[in-house]
Short mmCIF file of C-alpha atoms in Angstrom, two decimals:
data_model
loop_
_atom_site.label_atom_id
_atom_site.label_comp_id
_atom_site.label_asym_id
_atom_site.label_seq_id
_atom_site.Cartn_x
_atom_site.Cartn_y
_atom_site.Cartn_z
CA MET L 1 -104.67 238.89 1.77
CA PRO L 2 -105.47 240.48 -1.39
CA LEU L 3 -104.81 239.07 -4.36
CA GLN L 4 -102.69 242.31 -5.82
CA ARG L 5 -100.35 242.28 -2.43
CA GLN L 6 -100.36 238.51 -2.93
CA LEU L 7 -99.11 238.46 -6.39
CA ALA L 8 -96.19 241.61 -5.93
CA GLY L 9 -94.99 239.60 -2.87
CA ARG L 10 -94.49 236.32 -4.52
CA ILE L 11 -92.52 238.88 -7.46
CA ARG L 12 -90.22 240.70 -4.54
CA THR L 13 -89.63 237.31 -3.00
CA ALA L 14 -88.51 236.00 -6.58
CA ILE L 15 -86.17 238.89 -6.86
CA ARG L 16 -84.71 239.21 -3.60
CA ASP L 17 -84.05 235.35 -4.20
CA GLY L 18 -82.66 235.54 -7.44
CA GLN L 19 -85.00 233.99 -8.79
CA LEU L 20 -85.67 236.49 -11.31
CA ALA L 21 -82.24 238.33 -12.60
CA PRO L 22 -81.76 241.80 -12.76
CA GLY L 23 -82.99 242.79 -16.32
CA ALA L 24 -85.01 239.63 -16.96
CA ARG L 25 -88.32 240.52 -18.86
CA LEU L 26 -92.10 239.85 -17.26
CA PRO L 27 -94.55 238.37 -18.85
CA SER L 28 -96.99 241.08 -20.39
CA SER L 29 -99.66 242.21 -17.46
CA ARG L 30 -102.48 240.97 -19.84
CA ALA L 31 -100.20 236.95 -20.07
CA LEU L 32 -99.92 236.92 -16.88
CA ALA L 33 -103.33 237.19 -16.03
CA VAL L 34 -104.25 234.36 -17.73
CA SER L 35 -101.56 232.48 -16.43
CA LEU L 36 -102.72 232.93 -13.56
CA GLY L 37 -106.69 233.31 -13.91
CA VAL L 38 -107.06 236.72 -12.54
CA SER L 39 -107.92 240.01 -13.27
CA ARG L 40 -105.49 242.50 -15.46
CA THR L 41 -106.28 244.82 -12.90
CA VAL L 42 -104.87 243.25 -10.13
CA VAL L 43 -101.38 242.45 -12.23
CA VAL L 44 -101.11 245.78 -13.15
CA GLY L 45 -101.85 247.00 -9.57
CA ALA L 46 -99.76 244.69 -8.39
CA TYR L 47 -96.47 246.30 -11.27
CA GLU L 48 -97.11 249.35 -10.24
CA GLU L 49 -96.55 249.18 -6.86
CA LEU L 50 -92.99 246.88 -7.16
CA GLY L 51 -92.25 249.65 -9.67
CA ALA L 52 -92.82 252.37 -7.36
CA GLU L 53 -90.67 250.08 -4.82
CA GLY L 54 -87.92 250.55 -7.45
CA TYR L 55 -88.32 246.63 -8.24
CA LEU L 56 -89.49 246.63 -11.41
CA GLU L 57 -89.18 249.15 -14.11
CA GLY L 58 -90.99 249.80 -17.50
CA ARG L 59 -89.54 249.98 -21.07
CA ARG L 60 -91.97 251.93 -23.53
CA GLY L 61 -92.96 249.56 -26.38
CA SER L 62 -90.60 246.84 -24.53
CA GLY L 63 -92.39 245.41 -21.44
CA THR L 64 -91.63 245.38 -17.82
CA TYR L 65 -88.28 244.68 -16.21
CA VAL L 66 -86.57 243.93 -13.59
CA ALA L 67 -84.20 247.07 -12.19
CA ALA L 68 -81.51 246.75 -13.54
CA GLU L 69 -80.36 249.26 -10.99
CA LEU L 70 -80.36 246.08 -8.43
CA ALA L 71 -77.50 244.03 -10.00
CA GLY L 72 -74.80 243.78 -7.93
CA LEU L 73 -76.55 244.41 -4.26
CA THR L 74 -76.42 241.80 -1.32
CA PRO L 75 -80.22 241.30 -0.54
CA LEU L 76 -80.49 242.56 3.06
CA GLU L 77 -81.25 239.19 5.40
CA ASP L 78 -83.70 239.06 7.75
CA PRO L 79 -82.66 239.50 11.06
CA ALA L 80 -82.44 236.94 13.88
CA PRO L 81 -84.63 237.50 16.64
CA PRO L 82 -82.94 238.84 19.54
CA GLY L 83 -81.86 237.07 22.59
CA PRO L 84 -83.80 237.36 25.96
CA SER L 85 -81.48 239.09 27.48
CA SER L 86 -81.63 242.03 25.51
CA PRO L 87 -81.59 245.16 27.24
CA TYR L 88 -84.16 247.06 24.58
CA PRO L 89 -87.33 245.41 25.11
CA ALA L 90 -89.36 247.92 23.82
CA ALA L 91 -87.32 247.86 20.47
CA ASP L 92 -87.82 243.78 20.61
CA LEU L 93 -91.58 244.60 20.84
CA ARG L 94 -91.37 246.67 17.38
CA ALA L 95 -89.31 244.09 15.57
CA LYS L 96 -91.59 242.03 16.45
CA ALA L 97 -94.86 243.90 15.33
CA ALA L 98 -97.18 242.91 12.82
CA ILE L 99 -99.07 245.77 12.64
CA GLU L 100 -98.72 249.31 13.93
CA PHE L 101 -100.62 252.19 14.03
CA THR L 102 -97.56 255.15 13.57
CA VAL L 103 -99.63 258.65 13.68
CA GLY L 104 -97.88 260.43 10.41
CA ARG L 105 -97.61 257.69 8.10
CA THR L 106 -99.06 257.83 4.41
CA ASP L 107 -98.97 254.94 1.87
CA THR L 108 -97.41 256.14 -0.96
CA ARG L 109 -99.01 253.13 -3.39
CA VAL L 110 -102.23 255.42 -3.52
CA LEU L 111 -100.20 257.61 -6.07
CA SER L 112 -100.69 256.74 -9.16
CA LEU L 113 -97.19 255.29 -11.09
CA ARG L 114 -98.73 256.53 -14.44
CA LEU L 115 -99.43 259.77 -12.55
CA TRP L 116 -95.80 259.78 -10.86
CA LYS L 117 -94.14 258.99 -14.27
CA ARG L 118 -95.80 262.12 -15.78
CA MET L 119 -94.55 264.31 -13.31
CA TRP L 120 -90.91 263.59 -13.86
CA ARG L 121 -91.38 263.50 -17.82
CA SER L 122 -92.48 267.18 -17.51
CA VAL L 123 -89.32 268.39 -15.47
CA ALA L 124 -86.85 266.03 -18.30
CA ARG L 125 -88.39 268.38 -21.31
CA ARG L 126 -85.48 270.85 -20.85
CA LEU L 127 -82.70 271.64 -19.20
CA PRO L 128 -82.23 273.88 -15.86
CA SER L 129 -80.70 277.72 -16.08
CA HIS L 130 -78.72 279.21 -13.39
CA ASP L 131 -81.75 280.95 -12.22
CA ASP L 132 -83.80 277.97 -11.98
CA SER L 133 -84.30 278.11 -7.55
CA PRO L 134 -84.28 281.69 -6.47
CA PRO L 135 -84.79 281.56 -2.73
CA GLU L 136 -88.90 282.02 -2.49
CA GLY L 137 -88.98 278.91 -4.66
CA ASP L 138 -90.20 278.03 -8.35
CA PRO L 139 -92.67 281.03 -10.18
CA HIS L 140 -94.51 278.01 -11.32
CA LEU L 141 -95.09 276.23 -8.36
CA ARG L 142 -95.65 279.71 -6.72
CA THR L 143 -98.38 280.64 -8.86
CA ALA L 144 -99.83 276.91 -9.11
CA ILE L 145 -99.77 276.90 -4.85
CA ALA L 146 -101.43 280.07 -4.69
CA ALA L 147 -103.89 279.29 -7.13
CA TYR L 148 -104.98 275.99 -5.87
CA LEU L 149 -104.73 278.20 -2.14
CA ARG L 150 -107.81 280.31 -3.29
CA GLN L 151 -109.56 278.26 -4.77
CA ALA L 152 -109.35 274.86 -2.49
CA ARG L 153 -109.04 276.83 0.94
CA GLY L 154 -110.26 280.50 0.91
CA LEU L 155 -106.94 282.40 1.27
CA ARG L 156 -106.31 286.01 -0.69
CA CYS L 157 -103.13 285.58 -2.14
CA GLY L 158 -101.10 285.17 -5.06
CA PRO L 159 -98.02 283.90 -6.07
CA ASP L 160 -95.37 286.81 -4.23
CA ASP L 161 -96.68 285.73 -1.21
CA VAL L 162 -95.14 282.05 -1.21
CA VAL L 163 -92.22 280.80 0.20
CA VAL L 164 -91.52 276.92 -0.89
CA THR L 165 -90.07 275.40 1.87
CA PRO L 166 -88.07 271.90 2.20
CA GLY L 167 -91.18 270.79 4.51
CA ALA L 168 -93.80 272.25 6.97
CA MET L 169 -91.55 272.20 9.90
CA GLN L 170 -88.77 273.82 8.01
CA ALA L 171 -91.37 276.60 7.53
CA LEU L 172 -92.30 276.44 11.31
CA ARG L 173 -88.49 276.89 12.05
CA LEU L 174 -88.03 279.73 9.63
CA LEU L 175 -91.18 281.56 11.20
CA ALA L 176 -90.15 281.11 14.77
CA ARG L 177 -86.28 282.69 13.65
CA ALA L 178 -87.89 285.77 12.34
CA VAL L 179 -90.35 286.52 15.17
CA VAL L 180 -88.99 284.71 18.54
CA ARG L 181 -85.96 286.40 20.52
CA PRO L 182 -84.75 284.29 23.61
CA GLY L 183 -87.01 283.72 25.85
CA ASP L 184 -89.46 284.96 23.98
CA PRO L 185 -93.17 283.43 24.78
CA ALA L 186 -94.66 281.45 22.40
CA ALA L 187 -98.53 279.59 22.61
CA VAL L 188 -99.36 275.78 21.63
CA GLU L 189 -101.66 273.83 21.99
CA GLU L 190 -102.50 271.73 24.93
CA PRO L 191 -102.24 268.71 24.17
CA GLY L 192 -100.48 269.71 20.95
CA TYR L 193 -97.86 268.52 17.87
CA PRO L 194 -94.91 267.48 20.26
CA VAL L 195 -92.80 268.26 16.72
CA ALA L 196 -93.42 271.88 16.48
CA ARG L 197 -93.48 272.51 20.46
CA GLN L 198 -89.41 270.74 20.10
CA ILE L 199 -88.42 273.16 17.13
CA LEU L 200 -90.13 276.42 18.92
CA ARG L 201 -87.99 275.35 21.88
CA ALA L 202 -85.38 274.98 20.10
CA GLU L 203 -85.31 278.49 18.52
CA GLY L 204 -85.12 280.04 22.09
CA ALA L 205 -88.99 280.16 22.93
CA SER L 206 -90.80 280.08 26.28
CA LEU L 207 -93.39 277.61 25.59
CA VAL L 208 -97.01 278.28 26.77
CA PRO L 209 -99.61 275.64 26.99
CA VAL L 210 -102.79 276.68 26.03
CA PRO L 211 -105.71 273.86 27.19
CA ALA L 212 -107.97 272.50 23.84
CA ASP L 213 -111.42 271.08 24.03
CA ASP L 214 -113.07 269.06 21.71
CA ASP L 215 -112.71 272.07 19.05
CA GLY L 216 -109.75 272.91 19.29
CA LEU L 217 -107.49 275.74 20.84
CA ARG L 218 -109.83 277.73 23.80
CA VAL L 219 -109.32 280.97 22.76
CA ASP L 220 -110.83 282.67 25.82
CA LEU L 221 -107.44 281.48 27.70
CA LEU L 222 -105.25 282.69 25.54
CA PRO L 223 -102.46 284.98 27.94
CA THR L 224 -102.44 288.70 27.49
CA ARG L 225 -99.96 289.48 30.25
CA PRO L 226 -98.00 289.66 28.81
CA PRO L 227 -98.39 288.19 24.85
CA PRO L 228 -97.16 285.77 23.27
CA VAL L 229 -95.28 286.41 20.61
CA LEU L 230 -96.67 284.04 18.21
CA VAL L 231 -99.61 281.37 19.04
CA TYR L 232 -99.30 277.66 17.06
CA VAL L 233 -102.29 276.00 15.91
CA THR L 234 -103.83 273.39 14.05
CA PRO L 235 -107.62 274.83 13.18
CA SER L 236 -108.63 272.14 10.26
CA HIS L 237 -107.77 268.97 12.06
CA HIS L 238 -106.64 269.27 16.13
CA TYR L 239 -103.15 267.62 16.67
CA PRO L 240 -104.37 265.30 18.47
CA LEU L 241 -107.65 264.93 19.35
CA GLY L 242 -108.65 265.62 15.92
CA GLY L 243 -111.54 268.48 16.46
CA ARG L 244 -111.63 271.58 14.01
CA LEU L 245 -111.87 275.30 15.30
CA PRO L 246 -115.24 276.81 14.64
CA VAL L 247 -115.89 279.91 12.82
CA PRO L 248 -116.10 281.82 16.13
CA ARG L 249 -113.60 280.82 17.61
CA ARG L 250 -111.71 281.54 14.58
CA MET L 251 -112.57 285.20 14.54
CA ARG L 252 -112.07 285.56 18.29
CA LEU L 253 -108.64 284.39 17.65
CA LEU L 254 -107.97 286.94 14.68
CA GLN L 255 -109.63 289.46 16.82
CA TRP L 256 -107.27 288.88 20.04
CA ALA L 257 -103.77 288.18 17.77
CA ALA L 258 -104.78 291.84 15.61
CA SER L 259 -104.77 293.55 18.74
CA HIS L 260 -102.21 292.02 20.67
CA GLY L 261 -99.99 292.52 17.36
CA VAL L 262 -99.65 288.30 17.94
CA LEU L 263 -98.38 286.35 14.97
CA ILE L 264 -100.60 283.53 14.76
CA VAL L 265 -98.86 280.39 12.65
CA GLU L 266 -101.90 278.01 11.47
CA ASP L 267 -100.73 274.74 10.44
CA ASP L 268 -102.86 273.26 7.63
CA TYR L 269 -101.04 270.01 7.55
CA ASP L 270 -103.96 267.46 6.51
CA SER L 271 -106.76 270.05 5.58
CA GLU L 272 -107.56 267.80 1.80
CA LEU L 273 -107.95 265.04 3.77
CA ARG L 274 -111.72 265.55 5.09
CA TYR L 275 -114.37 262.82 4.46
CA GLY L 276 -117.57 264.27 6.51
CA GLY L 277 -117.83 267.47 3.93
CA PRO L 278 -116.04 270.49 2.02
CA PRO L 279 -113.34 272.04 4.35
CA ILE L 280 -113.90 274.84 6.60
CA PRO L 281 -112.03 277.86 5.08
CA ALA L 282 -108.45 278.61 6.10
CA ALA L 283 -108.29 280.84 9.47
CA ALA L 284 -106.01 282.62 6.97
CA GLY L 285 -108.67 283.28 4.70
CA LEU L 286 -111.00 285.30 7.06
CA ASP L 287 -107.42 287.63 8.29
CA GLY L 288 -108.12 291.10 6.98
CA ALA L 289 -104.88 292.17 9.34
CA GLY L 290 -101.79 290.06 7.74
CA CYS L 291 -101.65 288.42 11.68
CA VAL L 292 -101.86 284.70 10.34
CA ALA L 293 -98.66 282.76 8.80
CA TYR L 294 -99.89 279.67 6.69
CA VAL L 295 -97.94 276.65 6.77
CA GLY L 296 -98.95 273.65 4.47
CA THR L 297 -97.26 270.40 3.47
CA PHE L 298 -97.82 268.60 0.35
CA SER L 299 -96.88 265.07 2.45
CA ASP L 300 -99.81 263.82 3.35
CA VAL L 301 -101.40 263.75 0.16
CA LEU L 302 -98.02 263.24 -2.30
CA THR L 303 -95.11 261.88 -0.58
CA PRO L 304 -92.99 262.85 2.39
CA VAL L 305 -89.96 261.89 0.18
CA LEU L 306 -90.65 265.21 -1.57
CA ARG L 307 -89.74 267.00 1.62
CA LEU L 308 -91.58 270.19 -0.61
CA GLY L 309 -93.82 272.59 2.23
CA TYR L 310 -94.71 276.16 1.66
CA VAL L 311 -95.64 279.41 3.69
CA VAL L 312 -97.99 282.30 3.03
CA ALA L 313 -96.95 285.13 5.22
CA ALA L 314 -97.73 288.82 5.12
CA PRO L 315 -94.88 291.05 2.89
CA THR L 316 -92.78 292.13 5.94
CA LEU L 317 -92.56 288.61 7.24
CA ARG L 318 -91.93 287.35 4.02
CA ARG L 319 -89.03 289.21 3.61
CA ARG L 320 -87.51 288.58 6.80
CA ILE L 321 -88.35 284.64 6.34
CA LEU L 322 -86.79 285.34 2.72
CA GLU L 323 -83.42 286.58 4.40
CA LEU L 324 -83.05 283.40 6.92
CA LYS L 325 -83.49 280.92 3.78
CA GLN L 326 -80.76 282.41 1.69
CA GLN L 327 -78.08 282.15 4.85
CA THR L 328 -79.12 278.16 5.42
CA GLU L 329 -79.26 277.39 1.48
CA ASP L 330 -81.84 275.16 2.74
CA HIS L 331 -84.01 274.71 -0.79
CA THR L 332 -85.78 272.18 -2.01
CA PRO L 333 -84.15 270.85 -5.63
CA TRP L 334 -85.45 272.34 -8.68
CA PRO L 335 -86.78 269.43 -10.35
CA VAL L 336 -89.10 268.17 -7.49
CA GLN L 337 -90.37 272.07 -7.15
CA ARG L 338 -91.29 272.13 -11.20
CA ALA L 339 -92.64 268.56 -11.16
CA VAL L 340 -95.67 269.61 -8.98
CA ALA L 341 -95.95 272.70 -10.31
CA THR L 342 -97.09 271.23 -13.47
CA LEU L 343 -99.02 268.41 -11.05
CA ILE L 344 -101.24 271.18 -10.05
CA ALA L 345 -101.27 273.59 -12.98
CA GLU L 346 -102.81 270.22 -15.22
CA GLY L 347 -105.06 269.75 -13.03
CA ASP L 348 -103.97 266.17 -11.80
CA PHE L 349 -103.64 267.14 -8.17
CA SER L 350 -106.96 268.19 -7.65
CA ARG L 351 -107.93 264.44 -9.11
CA HIS L 352 -104.87 262.66 -7.09
CA ILE L 353 -106.76 264.07 -4.05
CA ALA L 354 -109.83 262.62 -4.29
CA ARG L 355 -108.22 259.36 -5.10
CA VAL L 356 -106.63 260.13 -1.97
CA ARG L 357 -109.71 260.76 0.15
CA ARG L 358 -111.66 257.62 -1.29
CA HIS L 359 -108.38 255.44 -0.76
CA TYR L 360 -108.09 256.52 3.14
CA ALA L 361 -111.77 257.11 3.80
CA ALA L 362 -112.33 253.39 3.56
CA ARG L 363 -109.63 252.92 6.06
CA ARG L 364 -111.17 255.52 8.30
CA ALA L 365 -114.20 253.32 7.90
CA ALA L 366 -113.04 249.57 8.93
CA LEU L 367 -111.16 251.34 12.22
CA ARG L 368 -114.53 252.81 12.55
CA GLU L 369 -116.43 249.75 12.84
CA ALA L 370 -113.67 247.91 14.46
CA LEU L 371 -113.95 250.13 17.21
CA SER L 372 -117.61 250.21 17.68
CA GLY L 373 -119.39 249.51 20.79
CA LEU L 374 -117.19 250.40 23.25
CA GLU L 375 -118.62 253.51 24.69
CA PRO L 376 -118.86 255.22 27.00
CA MET L 377 -115.79 253.67 28.42
CA ALA L 378 -113.89 254.35 25.17
CA THR L 379 -114.44 256.95 22.67
CA LEU L 380 -113.10 257.31 18.88
CA ARG L 381 -112.69 260.65 18.49
CA GLY L 382 -111.06 262.67 14.94
CA LEU L 383 -112.71 260.57 11.93
CA ASP L 384 -113.94 263.97 10.18
CA ALA L 385 -110.42 264.30 8.53
CA GLY L 386 -106.61 263.43 8.34
CA LEU L 387 -105.31 260.28 8.94
CA HIS L 388 -105.20 259.78 12.56
CA ALA L 389 -108.07 259.17 15.58
CA PHE L 390 -107.71 259.68 19.00
CA LEU L 391 -108.97 256.55 21.18
CA GLU L 392 -110.29 258.26 24.60
CA LEU L 393 -111.01 256.29 27.59
CA HIS L 394 -112.31 256.59 29.99
CA PRO L 395 -110.18 257.89 33.26
CA ALA L 396 -110.89 254.74 35.40
CA LEU L 397 -108.48 252.55 32.28
CA ASP L 398 -105.03 252.61 32.21
CA ALA L 399 -103.89 254.05 28.78
CA GLU L 400 -100.03 253.21 29.11
CA ALA L 401 -101.51 249.80 30.26
CA ILE L 402 -103.81 248.62 27.07
CA ALA L 403 -100.13 249.81 24.50
CA ARG L 404 -98.21 247.50 26.63
CA GLN L 405 -100.32 244.80 26.76
CA ALA L 406 -100.97 245.36 22.83
CA ALA L 407 -97.10 245.47 21.93
CA THR L 408 -97.33 242.07 23.49
CA ARG L 409 -99.75 240.92 20.94
CA GLY L 410 -98.02 242.52 18.12
CA VAL L 411 -100.05 245.61 17.71
CA ILE L 412 -97.89 249.07 18.25
CA VAL L 413 -99.79 252.26 19.45
CA HIS L 414 -98.89 254.80 21.45
CA THR L 415 -100.55 257.37 24.32
CA ILE L 416 -101.47 260.83 23.75
CA ALA L 417 -99.07 261.48 27.24
CA PRO L 418 -96.18 262.65 25.02
CA CYS L 419 -98.36 265.31 23.54
CA TYR L 420 -98.86 267.17 26.79
CA LEU L 421 -96.47 270.10 28.36
CA ALA L 422 -98.02 269.66 31.63
CA ARG L 423 -99.75 266.64 33.48
CA PRO L 424 -102.65 265.18 30.97
CA ASP L 425 -105.71 266.04 31.46
CA ARG L 426 -107.15 263.01 29.56
CA GLN L 427 -106.11 259.96 28.17
CA GLY L 428 -106.29 257.52 25.24
CA LEU L 429 -104.41 256.08 22.03
CA LEU L 430 -103.42 257.64 18.97
CA LEU L 431 -104.44 256.02 16.04
CA GLY L 432 -102.36 256.37 13.18
CA TYR L 433 -104.32 254.33 9.81
CA GLY L 434 -102.47 256.25 6.65
CA GLY L 435 -99.52 253.75 6.73
CA ILE L 436 -101.61 249.94 7.50
CA SER L 437 -104.01 247.91 5.06
CA GLU L 438 -107.63 247.76 5.79
CA GLU L 439 -106.73 244.74 6.63
CA ASP L 440 -103.83 245.34 9.48
CA ILE L 441 -106.46 247.44 10.73
CA ARG L 442 -109.24 245.51 11.34
CA ARG L 443 -107.09 243.06 13.16
CA GLY L 444 -105.34 245.64 15.26
CA ALA L 445 -108.26 247.20 16.06
CA ALA L 446 -109.78 243.87 17.73
CA VAL L 447 -107.14 243.62 19.27
CA ILE L 448 -107.25 246.80 21.08
CA ALA L 449 -111.08 246.66 21.34
CA SER L 450 -110.30 243.14 23.40
CA LEU L 451 -107.85 244.65 25.26
CA VAL L 452 -110.19 247.62 26.48
CA ARG L 453 -113.30 245.04 26.78
CA GLU L 454 -110.58 243.21 29.15
CA ALA L 455 -109.71 246.37 31.31
CA VAL L 456 -113.55 247.21 31.67
CA GLU L 457 -113.88 244.01 33.25
CA ARG L 458 -111.56 244.46 35.65
CA VAL L 459 -113.04 247.94 36.70
CA ASP L 460 -116.45 246.42 36.87
#
């Protein structure tokens, strides 16, 4: 285990066990580094990790202390292992699992504590006024988002085109309410993102699955009689296969939507996390007819706890979204919006993204290395971007069986089957690597690779 994690773990345990009481002062990072014979960077990293978790707090000019807010809190005891008669075997396996390749998880430790504090200090410099939370979002944040999207994603947009939402899926829900009437067809990628499908169905849409290949949505298979009212796509990093929609196919999609009067909902959920080269311009950046609603989020590159997303839409659709948003009063708090606005405007966001890419690229490399040499029975796809990969298995192998066997060995992994509406035309495992360490990635992937080789031997 890396020294930083060892040190953070020891301090965390000492706090939980009461050896370090709330309000207790810790040694300076320099003094502790000398005492332990480690680099000061190790101690600073451990302190920042524990500060982000809420165990420690820094006091300007005074030092680092155990958080006073922990006083009076009773530590949670480790749960007793479930008995053999437990009716929930899946839950039992999850509780015992040491490694979990869950898609959508991120590592908040990549967020610098120094940067995090600076964000909130910018908010604390002034008191909010009664008009600091308009339904479309804080004007400073909308200005910052528009400038970022023009520079990074090629969108032709201004602050008035942006609506801030409490996350990307809330943006999708508002778009669905704006255009979908009960029973209206809505096209979705097959396979595709299950949560997006649930939202569309909950808003009354009749889902129409459109096959996706290694490059994304098959535009040539979109229905026309009748055409759907909207098409939900993930063109920059298809969920879950990982491909990116080539520009010619994007152009055909835009032409098709314009000719049939269809709204394209572009979910650009992890466009910043591209490792194999610069991001392809968003489909919305190629749109000259106003038929694309662009949805983005700060969850992957900052933290999901902010619950901060946005949608860029044409004027008529934007006005309808605002009407619906005012009815729900589901707004992101002003302090969150202003903090992120400052982060973007002062250039810290771009520098943070570069750090995030390096952080997750190392985990991606660890996953690729650990699962190499399995072709042609297992092929790792979707590594150009994002925080998950798809290990596609040969039809002769059983993905569900491999997932069950992995769980018995302490590795939780999910198959691609829930991403299909109809019968799956391919099988494999979804491997989220954003929320686990490089060491655990290698250990867990080694278990998966071993199970795949065992399955291949049985087939042979």
